[in-house]
């Protein structure tokens, strides 16, 4: 009996060990399910990039390695991107890779282009990769989590600026501002655009001259931007600030203040006019203009040029060299200090085919200042009263006899006086002979 009991016990123990081995074998089958190693990086293994919130059109490189223990067949991999990854327009949202086989130890890659939401904080964000495959006659599916790093941060700074010319004066036809930007962050800045907010006395030369599109700004690479500006001809120097607005990465903004400094210039004004009675058809009337420097700096090499018109011309005798007309038109003063006055005189003739009235006489002043790259120009205009000739006055008086008899009498007296003077001169000449 005892021997039978021992044999029965042995049989039970062997049976239990067989069951445990069998169950253990099944457990091994479950543990031998294929495993994968995944890696995600931006750019490529040869040229990796550091992505940042708001980056656009960046390539995402996902590598998948079959760690075994089985070779896989009919493999289909699907990357299903989710927030904060946004597929770019024209590109499928899911990235799919199909393989007939994936041996143990083999690595494949999925590549897609994405924008990154600008409203996130830097970090590592999990994305989903679905893998379908066959082992033997069985089909299996696995869901893998991939950590996508978004750790970069672009930072755009104003590295420097300059103006051309170096000194800007009121009334300059244009000035060029060069601003140098540099990305001092850790990631490429994308969708970079720059706008220059201008204020008086600066204005835009043409529509759109105050904005530029840069696109991408890699880390550490300076970018020079040129803006062409106009400057109003202010009576005195006006200093202001220009605001440079830099937008990038779908919503990030940087503002930089760029000082604009005008240098003072001389300013001229006519403070007096001296001339005899100017009449229609006069051949040689002198006009003296008193010009004052009302600015804060000296006007050097100052020259005035009379502008001929249909009314006034420079009077040059026909017997003189015509080249003298140049010296008659231009009058040089030299240096006119602030507050100082100078007289310039022109001998003019008046058109005989005009009516009496008030007509403008214009001169152009040109001068230079220390540090200026081009001469300064200012036009000055004064009104000149042009009267009737004596004959015109006499005829006009008779035409208006009833309305103004006093004027007729004055005109007759002037004519009689002229006749008497001529008669006396003729008699004196006769006696001298």
Tab-separated table of C-alpha atoms in Angstrom:
chain	number	residue	atom	x	y	z
A	1	UNK	CA	0.000	0.000	0.000
A	2	UNK	CA	2.707	2.359	0.874
A	3	UNK	CA	4.453	1.629	-2.415
A	4	UNK	CA	1.259	2.323	-4.367
A	5	UNK	CA	0.788	5.561	-2.471
A	6	UNK	CA	4.329	6.652	-3.333
A	7	UNK	CA	3.834	5.765	-6.995
A	8	UNK	CA	0.572	7.746	-7.064
A	9	UNK	CA	2.230	10.765	-5.444
A	10	UNK	CA	5.054	10.643	-7.965
A	11	UNK	CA	2.576	10.562	-10.814
A	12	UNK	CA	0.796	13.617	-9.469
A	13	UNK	CA	4.039	15.554	-9.084
A	14	UNK	CA	5.128	14.712	-12.627
A	15	UNK	CA	1.740	15.798	-13.960
A	16	UNK	CA	1.913	19.078	-12.100
A	17	UNK	CA	5.399	19.801	-13.390
A	18	UNK	CA	4.237	19.085	-16.940
A	19	UNK	CA	1.367	21.541	-16.551
A	20	UNK	CA	3.724	24.184	-15.151
A	21	UNK	CA	6.162	23.666	-17.990
A	22	UNK	CA	3.340	23.884	-20.479
A	23	UNK	CA	2.046	27.084	-18.912
A	24	UNK	CA	5.542	28.424	-18.787
A	25	UNK	CA	5.962	27.663	-22.455
A	26	UNK	CA	2.857	29.636	-23.226
A	27	UNK	CA	4.217	32.505	-21.147
A	28	UNK	CA	7.416	32.429	-23.181
A	29	UNK	CA	5.393	32.719	-26.365
A	30	UNK	CA	3.780	35.900	-25.057
A	31	UNK	CA	7.128	37.330	-23.975
A	32	UNK	CA	8.570	36.581	-27.422
A	33	UNK	CA	6.199	39.145	-29.096
A	34	UNK	CA	8.296	41.374	-31.465
A	35	UNK	CA	9.625	44.590	-29.925
A	36	UNK	CA	10.683	47.854	-31.576
A	37	UNK	CA	13.013	50.710	-30.889
A	38	UNK	CA	11.820	54.157	-32.079
A	39	UNK	CA	13.605	57.478	-32.335
A	40	UNK	CA	12.248	60.856	-33.475
A	41	UNK	CA	14.320	63.847	-34.492
A	42	UNK	CA	13.854	66.963	-36.622
A	43	UNK	CA	15.786	67.348	-39.838
A	44	UNK	CA	17.850	64.258	-40.569
A	45	UNK	CA	20.468	62.175	-38.751
A	46	UNK	CA	23.144	63.972	-40.787
A	47	UNK	CA	21.690	67.476	-40.213
A	48	UNK	CA	19.510	67.521	-37.119
A	49	UNK	CA	17.414	70.552	-36.270
A	50	UNK	CA	16.099	71.901	-33.003
A	51	UNK	CA	12.372	72.595	-33.355
A	52	UNK	CA	10.620	75.348	-31.444
A	53	UNK	CA	7.034	76.369	-30.745
A	54	UNK	CA	5.728	78.051	-33.892
A	55	UNK	CA	8.255	76.491	-36.277
A	56	UNK	CA	6.895	75.881	-39.760
A	57	UNK	CA	7.509	73.283	-42.480
A	58	UNK	CA	10.043	71.267	-40.515
A	59	UNK	CA	10.875	67.653	-41.517
A	60	UNK	CA	10.224	65.081	-38.785
A	61	UNK	CA	12.401	61.951	-39.079
A	62	UNK	CA	11.081	58.851	-37.257
A	63	UNK	CA	13.238	55.690	-37.274
A	64	UNK	CA	11.884	52.253	-36.309
A	65	UNK	CA	14.126	49.202	-35.614
A	66	UNK	CA	12.891	45.604	-35.358
A	67	UNK	CA	14.535	44.200	-32.241
A	68	UNK	CA	13.215	40.672	-32.912
A	69	UNK	CA	12.978	37.872	-32.194
A	70	UNK	CA	11.035	37.236	-35.414
A	71	UNK	CA	11.270	38.566	-38.935
A	72	UNK	CA	8.079	40.457	-39.743
A	73	UNK	CA	6.110	40.312	-42.975
A	74	UNK	CA	3.494	42.567	-44.639
A	75	UNK	CA	4.486	45.408	-42.353
A	76	UNK	CA	2.376	48.607	-42.375
A	77	UNK	CA	3.413	51.569	-40.224
A	78	UNK	CA	1.139	54.596	-39.717
A	79	UNK	CA	2.258	57.751	-37.932
A	80	UNK	CA	-0.828	59.564	-36.625
A	81	UNK	CA	0.296	63.086	-35.659
A	82	UNK	CA	-1.635	64.995	-33.047
A	83	UNK	CA	-1.350	68.311	-31.214
A	84	UNK	CA	1.005	70.165	-31.233
A	85	UNK	CA	2.025	68.810	-34.666
A	86	UNK	CA	0.032	70.252	-37.588
A	87	UNK	CA	0.505	68.786	-41.087
A	88	UNK	CA	1.311	71.440	-43.675
A	89	UNK	CA	-1.133	72.124	-46.488
A	90	UNK	CA	-1.027	69.709	-49.390
A	91	UNK	CA	0.544	66.911	-47.361
A	92	UNK	CA	-1.457	63.890	-46.010
A	93	UNK	CA	-2.137	64.022	-42.293
A	94	UNK	CA	-1.046	60.426	-41.640
A	95	UNK	CA	2.321	59.117	-42.839
A	96	UNK	CA	2.191	55.491	-44.010
A	97	UNK	CA	5.048	53.107	-44.800
A	98	UNK	CA	4.451	49.620	-46.302
A	99	UNK	CA	7.155	46.917	-46.309
A	100	UNK	CA	7.018	43.320	-47.588
A	101	UNK	CA	9.397	42.253	-44.820
A	102	UNK	CA	11.342	43.686	-41.894
A	103	UNK	CA	14.227	41.437	-40.799
A	104	UNK	CA	15.468	41.442	-37.224
A	105	UNK	CA	17.852	44.347	-36.661
A	106	UNK	CA	16.642	46.319	-39.711
A	107	UNK	CA	15.774	50.010	-39.381
A	108	UNK	CA	13.325	51.989	-41.524
A	109	UNK	CA	12.344	55.659	-41.456
A	110	UNK	CA	9.153	57.671	-41.864
A	111	UNK	CA	9.522	61.338	-42.858
A	112	UNK	CA	6.834	64.032	-42.767
A	113	UNK	CA	6.664	67.827	-42.760
A	114	UNK	CA	4.840	69.630	-39.978
A	115	UNK	CA	4.091	72.983	-38.468
A	116	UNK	CA	4.276	73.294	-34.702
A	117	UNK	CA	1.636	75.116	-32.721
A	118	UNK	CA	2.985	78.422	-31.401
A	119	UNK	CA	0.965	78.277	-28.176
A	120	UNK	CA	2.900	75.466	-26.482
A	121	UNK	CA	5.798	75.396	-24.071
A	122	UNK	CA	9.061	73.662	-25.002
A	123	UNK	CA	9.039	69.972	-24.092
A	124	UNK	CA	8.781	66.396	-25.389
A	125	UNK	CA	5.382	65.464	-26.848
A	126	UNK	CA	4.216	61.879	-27.421
A	127	UNK	CA	2.941	60.864	-30.855
A	128	UNK	CA	1.289	57.585	-31.918
A	129	UNK	CA	2.762	55.039	-34.347
A	130	UNK	CA	0.582	52.040	-35.343
A	131	UNK	CA	2.434	48.924	-36.591
A	132	UNK	CA	0.616	46.021	-38.320
A	133	UNK	CA	2.585	42.877	-39.295
A	134	UNK	CA	2.397	39.136	-39.794
A	135	UNK	CA	4.338	36.365	-38.079
A	136	UNK	CA	3.654	33.099	-39.803
A	137	UNK	CA	-0.064	33.068	-40.543
A	138	UNK	CA	-0.974	35.335	-37.661
A	139	UNK	CA	-1.600	39.122	-37.979
A	140	UNK	CA	-0.637	41.357	-35.095
A	141	UNK	CA	-0.933	45.079	-34.262
A	142	UNK	CA	1.022	47.241	-31.869
A	143	UNK	CA	0.705	50.849	-30.784
A	144	UNK	CA	3.986	52.604	-30.125
A	145	UNK	CA	4.476	55.967	-28.378
A	146	UNK	CA	7.141	58.210	-29.841
A	147	UNK	CA	8.571	61.165	-27.931
A	148	UNK	CA	8.985	64.137	-30.291
A	149	UNK	CA	11.342	66.824	-28.890
A	150	UNK	CA	10.278	70.460	-29.238
A	151	UNK	CA	12.963	72.052	-27.128
A	152	UNK	CA	14.272	75.019	-29.135
A	153	UNK	CA	13.466	78.705	-28.807
A	154	UNK	CA	14.390	81.361	-31.392
A	155	UNK	CA	15.288	84.803	-30.120
A	156	UNK	CA	15.778	87.651	-32.561
A	157	UNK	CA	17.871	90.640	-31.507
A	158	UNK	CA	18.804	93.950	-33.119
A	159	UNK	CA	22.567	93.633	-33.496
A	160	UNK	CA	23.124	97.119	-34.926
A	161	UNK	CA	21.954	99.824	-37.320
A	162	UNK	CA	23.382	102.626	-39.440
A	163	UNK	CA	22.250	105.440	-41.727
A	164	UNK	CA	23.546	106.409	-45.143
A	165	UNK	CA	24.528	109.215	-45.259
A	166	UNK	CA	25.882	109.143	-41.736
A	167	UNK	CA	24.469	112.608	-41.068
A	168	UNK	CA	20.862	113.184	-42.079
A	169	UNK	CA	19.608	116.737	-42.567
A	170	UNK	CA	16.100	118.137	-43.063
A	171	UNK	CA	15.036	117.998	-46.687
A	172	UNK	CA	17.341	115.182	-47.775
A	173	UNK	CA	15.679	113.453	-50.752
A	174	UNK	CA	16.301	110.067	-49.177
A	175	UNK	CA	18.235	108.308	-46.457
A	176	UNK	CA	18.923	104.589	-46.116
A	177	UNK	CA	18.520	102.777	-42.811
A	178	UNK	CA	20.367	99.467	-42.491
A	179	UNK	CA	19.225	97.279	-39.575
A	180	UNK	CA	21.105	94.075	-38.698
A	181	UNK	CA	19.124	91.299	-37.011
A	182	UNK	CA	20.533	88.086	-35.553
A	183	UNK	CA	18.882	84.999	-34.097
A	184	UNK	CA	20.573	84.378	-30.737
A	185	UNK	CA	18.216	81.577	-29.701
A	186	UNK	CA	18.532	77.821	-30.036
A	187	UNK	CA	16.227	77.162	-33.005
A	188	UNK	CA	15.655	78.511	-36.490
A	189	UNK	CA	13.094	81.303	-36.660
A	190	UNK	CA	10.528	80.802	-39.418
A	191	UNK	CA	8.010	83.027	-41.211
A	192	UNK	CA	10.064	86.095	-40.291
A	193	UNK	CA	8.690	89.437	-41.472
A	194	UNK	CA	9.848	92.934	-40.539
A	195	UNK	CA	7.904	96.195	-40.517
A	196	UNK	CA	9.301	99.657	-39.848
A	197	UNK	CA	6.895	102.067	-38.150
A	198	UNK	CA	7.967	105.568	-39.151
A	199	UNK	CA	7.086	108.946	-37.680
A	200	UNK	CA	7.541	112.597	-38.652
A	201	UNK	CA	9.808	113.904	-40.160
A	202	UNK	CA	10.415	110.547	-41.894
A	203	UNK	CA	8.080	109.307	-44.630
A	204	UNK	CA	7.902	106.324	-47.012
A	205	UNK	CA	9.504	106.785	-50.417
A	206	UNK	CA	7.056	104.352	-52.021
A	207	UNK	CA	4.253	102.043	-50.979
A	208	UNK	CA	5.668	98.985	-49.231
A	209	UNK	CA	9.142	100.426	-48.662
A	210	UNK	CA	8.680	100.054	-44.912
A	211	UNK	CA	8.117	96.258	-44.839
A	212	UNK	CA	10.216	93.226	-45.789
A	213	UNK	CA	9.862	89.442	-45.693
A	214	UNK	CA	12.840	87.421	-44.484
A	215	UNK	CA	11.488	83.859	-44.206
A	216	UNK	CA	13.927	81.720	-42.191
A	217	UNK	CA	16.614	82.957	-39.822
A	218	UNK	CA	19.088	80.261	-38.719
A	219	UNK	CA	20.791	80.590	-35.377
A	220	UNK	CA	23.802	82.917	-35.394
A	221	UNK	CA	23.438	84.121	-38.989
A	222	UNK	CA	23.059	87.945	-39.204
A	223	UNK	CA	20.544	89.390	-41.649
A	224	UNK	CA	20.910	92.957	-42.997
A	225	UNK	CA	17.707	94.811	-43.953
A	226	UNK	CA	17.685	98.094	-45.888
A	227	UNK	CA	14.874	100.656	-45.717
A	228	UNK	CA	14.773	103.721	-48.008
A	229	UNK	CA	13.355	106.763	-46.213
A	230	UNK	CA	12.353	110.264	-47.224
A	231	UNK	CA	12.942	113.248	-44.918
A	232	UNK	CA	10.651	116.276	-44.784
A	233	UNK	CA	12.247	119.678	-45.143
A	234	UNK	CA	11.577	120.892	-41.626
A	235	UNK	CA	12.516	124.388	-40.559
A	236	UNK	CA	14.577	122.946	-37.704
A	237	UNK	CA	16.004	119.559	-36.785
A	238	UNK	CA	13.426	117.076	-35.447
A	239	UNK	CA	14.559	113.923	-33.636
A	240	UNK	CA	12.333	110.882	-33.304
A	241	UNK	CA	12.391	107.092	-32.951
A	242	UNK	CA	11.574	104.505	-35.588
A	243	UNK	CA	10.035	101.247	-34.350
A	244	UNK	CA	11.228	97.993	-35.920
A	245	UNK	CA	8.601	95.245	-35.487
A	246	UNK	CA	9.802	91.663	-36.105
A	247	UNK	CA	7.193	88.878	-36.355
A	248	UNK	CA	8.152	85.195	-36.516
A	249	UNK	CA	7.066	81.651	-35.624
A	250	UNK	CA	3.335	82.239	-36.149
A	251	UNK	CA	2.741	84.908	-33.541
A	252	UNK	CA	5.925	85.826	-31.718
A	253	UNK	CA	6.840	89.516	-31.901
A	254	UNK	CA	9.875	91.596	-31.033
A	255	UNK	CA	9.984	95.415	-31.065
A	256	UNK	CA	13.130	97.500	-31.313
A	257	UNK	CA	13.481	101.276	-31.087
A	258	UNK	CA	15.863	102.835	-33.609
A	259	UNK	CA	16.756	106.499	-32.931
A	260	UNK	CA	16.519	108.913	-35.866
A	261	UNK	CA	18.619	112.050	-35.375
A	262	UNK	CA	18.499	115.049	-37.690
A	263	UNK	CA	21.407	117.445	-37.779
A	264	UNK	CA	20.594	121.185	-37.896
A	265	UNK	CA	21.012	123.134	-41.091
A	266	UNK	CA	21.147	126.791	-42.067
A	267	UNK	CA	17.845	128.463	-42.972
A	268	UNK	CA	17.605	131.566	-45.141
A	269	UNK	CA	14.912	134.190	-45.375
A	270	UNK	CA	14.552	137.508	-47.210
A	271	UNK	CA	14.102	140.271	-44.636
A	272	UNK	CA	14.229	143.295	-46.956
A	273	UNK	CA	13.873	144.426	-50.581
A	274	UNK	CA	15.245	147.673	-52.023
A	275	UNK	CA	14.560	148.884	-55.558
A	276	UNK	CA	13.435	151.973	-57.492
A	277	UNK	CA	10.024	152.093	-59.088
A	278	UNK	CA	9.909	149.129	-61.444
A	279	UNK	CA	7.896	149.710	-64.617
A	280	UNK	CA	6.779	147.591	-67.540
A	281	UNK	CA	9.553	147.328	-70.142
A	282	UNK	CA	12.343	148.711	-67.946
A	283	UNK	CA	15.766	147.700	-69.254
A	284	UNK	CA	17.943	147.994	-66.164
A	285	UNK	CA	16.389	148.148	-62.713
A	286	UNK	CA	18.445	147.131	-59.708
A	287	UNK	CA	16.860	145.021	-56.994
A	288	UNK	CA	18.706	144.480	-53.711
A	289	UNK	CA	17.603	141.601	-51.485
A	290	UNK	CA	18.623	141.445	-47.824
A	291	UNK	CA	19.013	137.799	-46.822
A	292	UNK	CA	19.389	136.565	-43.241
A	293	UNK	CA	20.581	133.196	-41.908
A	294	UNK	CA	17.879	132.302	-39.384
A	295	UNK	CA	19.316	128.830	-38.744
A	296	UNK	CA	21.729	127.590	-36.107
A	297	UNK	CA	24.754	126.718	-38.255
A	298	UNK	CA	26.843	128.625	-40.825
A	299	UNK	CA	26.010	128.431	-44.528
A	300	UNK	CA	29.340	127.957	-46.302
A	301	UNK	CA	30.092	128.696	-49.970
A	302	UNK	CA	26.706	130.392	-50.192
A	303	UNK	CA	25.599	131.314	-53.727
A	304	UNK	CA	22.351	132.884	-54.966
A	305	UNK	CA	21.055	132.276	-58.490
A	306	UNK	CA	18.316	134.361	-60.065
A	307	UNK	CA	15.627	132.251	-61.714
A	308	UNK	CA	14.639	133.846	-65.052
A	309	UNK	CA	10.909	134.057	-65.755
A	310	UNK	CA	8.512	135.471	-68.347
A	311	UNK	CA	8.546	138.742	-66.404
A	312	UNK	CA	12.087	139.264	-65.109
A	313	UNK	CA	15.405	138.600	-66.847
A	314	UNK	CA	18.977	139.477	-65.970
A	315	UNK	CA	19.986	142.691	-67.743
A	316	UNK	CA	23.161	142.239	-69.810
A	317	UNK	CA	24.107	145.010	-72.272
A	318	UNK	CA	24.280	143.782	-75.881
A	319	UNK	CA	27.833	145.131	-76.179
A	320	UNK	CA	29.041	142.891	-73.354
A	321	UNK	CA	30.190	139.289	-73.585
A	322	UNK	CA	27.167	136.970	-73.202
A	323	UNK	CA	29.180	134.903	-70.741
A	324	UNK	CA	28.815	137.809	-68.330
A	325	UNK	CA	25.209	136.721	-67.931
A	326	UNK	CA	26.466	133.854	-65.774
A	327	UNK	CA	28.122	136.205	-63.310
A	328	UNK	CA	25.091	138.471	-63.430
A	329	UNK	CA	22.785	135.574	-62.520
A	330	UNK	CA	24.974	134.127	-59.747
A	331	UNK	CA	25.979	136.112	-56.675
A	332	UNK	CA	28.399	134.522	-54.179
A	333	UNK	CA	28.310	135.525	-50.538
A	334	UNK	CA	30.854	133.164	-48.979
A	335	UNK	CA	29.938	132.140	-45.434
A	336	UNK	CA	26.825	133.503	-43.744
A	337	UNK	CA	26.898	132.951	-39.992
A	338	UNK	CA	23.741	132.365	-37.905
A	339	UNK	CA	21.897	135.676	-37.475
A	340	UNK	CA	24.076	137.400	-40.074
A	341	UNK	CA	22.626	139.332	-43.041
A	342	UNK	CA	23.943	139.889	-46.557
A	343	UNK	CA	22.800	142.055	-49.481
A	344	UNK	CA	22.610	140.616	-52.991
A	345	UNK	CA	21.876	142.866	-55.971
A	346	UNK	CA	20.592	141.984	-59.442
A	347	UNK	CA	20.157	144.229	-62.477
A	348	UNK	CA	16.954	143.107	-64.129
A	349	UNK	CA	14.912	143.944	-67.188
A	350	UNK	CA	11.149	143.735	-67.275
A	351	UNK	CA	9.086	142.223	-70.058
A	352	UNK	CA	7.358	144.969	-72.082
A	353	UNK	CA	4.419	142.733	-73.004
A	354	UNK	CA	3.037	142.220	-69.549
A	355	UNK	CA	0.400	144.110	-67.644
A	356	UNK	CA	1.186	146.051	-64.533
A	357	UNK	CA	0.778	144.147	-61.257
A	358	UNK	CA	2.650	142.151	-58.637
A	359	UNK	CA	4.980	139.406	-59.891
A	360	UNK	CA	7.265	136.973	-58.016
A	361	UNK	CA	11.022	137.297	-58.224
A	362	UNK	CA	12.719	134.006	-57.268
A	363	UNK	CA	16.289	133.123	-56.360
A	364	UNK	CA	17.809	129.759	-55.455
A	365	UNK	CA	20.335	129.596	-52.627
A	366	UNK	CA	22.893	126.770	-52.512
A	367	UNK	CA	25.408	126.171	-49.739
A	368	UNK	CA	27.368	123.493	-47.910
A	369	UNK	CA	27.796	122.492	-44.284
A	370	UNK	CA	30.529	120.508	-42.498
A	371	UNK	CA	29.803	116.763	-42.592
A	372	UNK	CA	27.101	116.996	-45.263
A	373	UNK	CA	27.532	114.768	-48.309
A	374	UNK	CA	25.546	116.995	-50.671
A	375	UNK	CA	24.772	120.703	-51.043
A	376	UNK	CA	21.684	122.308	-49.564
A	377	UNK	CA	19.173	124.075	-51.782
A	378	UNK	CA	16.484	126.586	-50.828
A	379	UNK	CA	14.262	128.686	-53.063
A	380	UNK	CA	13.388	132.208	-51.938
A	381	UNK	CA	10.644	134.324	-53.524
A	382	UNK	CA	9.665	137.978	-53.059
A	383	UNK	CA	6.812	139.938	-54.660
A	384	UNK	CA	7.817	142.842	-56.945
A	385	UNK	CA	5.360	145.585	-57.840
A	386	UNK	CA	5.548	146.378	-61.570
A	387	UNK	CA	4.008	149.760	-62.468
A	388	UNK	CA	2.713	151.166	-65.769
A	389	UNK	CA	5.020	153.120	-68.022
A	390	UNK	CA	4.668	156.930	-67.972
A	391	UNK	CA	2.804	156.899	-71.263
A	392	UNK	CA	0.519	154.129	-70.032
A	393	UNK	CA	-0.141	156.138	-66.868
A	394	UNK	CA	-0.930	159.275	-68.911
A	395	UNK	CA	-3.340	157.443	-71.208
A	396	UNK	CA	-4.918	155.683	-68.280
A	397	UNK	CA	-5.427	159.033	-66.568
A	398	UNK	CA	-7.297	160.471	-69.528
A	399	UNK	CA	-9.395	157.352	-69.797
A	400	UNK	CA	-10.438	157.873	-66.198
A	401	UNK	CA	-10.596	161.658	-66.290
A	402	UNK	CA	-13.959	161.887	-64.602
A	403	UNK	CA	-13.021	159.493	-61.897
A	404	UNK	CA	-9.544	160.802	-61.038
A	405	UNK	CA	-8.726	164.340	-62.268
A	406	UNK	CA	-5.956	164.740	-59.688
A	407	UNK	CA	-4.015	161.885	-61.301
A	408	UNK	CA	-4.344	163.580	-64.718
A	409	UNK	CA	-2.997	166.819	-63.325
A	410	UNK	CA	-0.050	165.057	-61.733
A	411	UNK	CA	0.754	163.301	-64.993
A	412	UNK	CA	0.616	166.558	-66.994
A	413	UNK	CA	2.911	168.276	-64.520
A	414	UNK	CA	5.407	165.404	-64.820
A	415	UNK	CA	5.372	165.646	-68.629
A	416	UNK	CA	5.798	169.434	-68.555
A	417	UNK	CA	8.651	169.076	-66.084
A	418	UNK	CA	10.369	166.554	-68.368
A	419	UNK	CA	9.993	168.880	-71.381
A	420	UNK	CA	11.466	171.804	-69.404
A	421	UNK	CA	14.426	169.722	-68.291
A	422	UNK	CA	15.104	168.592	-71.874
A	423	UNK	CA	14.876	172.190	-73.157
A	424	UNK	CA	17.305	173.459	-70.519
A	425	UNK	CA	19.765	170.687	-71.336
A	426	UNK	CA	19.627	171.492	-75.081
A	427	UNK	CA	20.199	175.228	-74.423
A	428	UNK	CA	23.146	174.578	-72.141
A	429	UNK	CA	24.737	172.344	-74.762
A	430	UNK	CA	24.216	175.041	-77.444
A	431	UNK	CA	25.890	177.709	-75.304
A	432	UNK	CA	28.851	175.505	-74.590
A	433	UNK	CA	29.536	175.267	-78.313
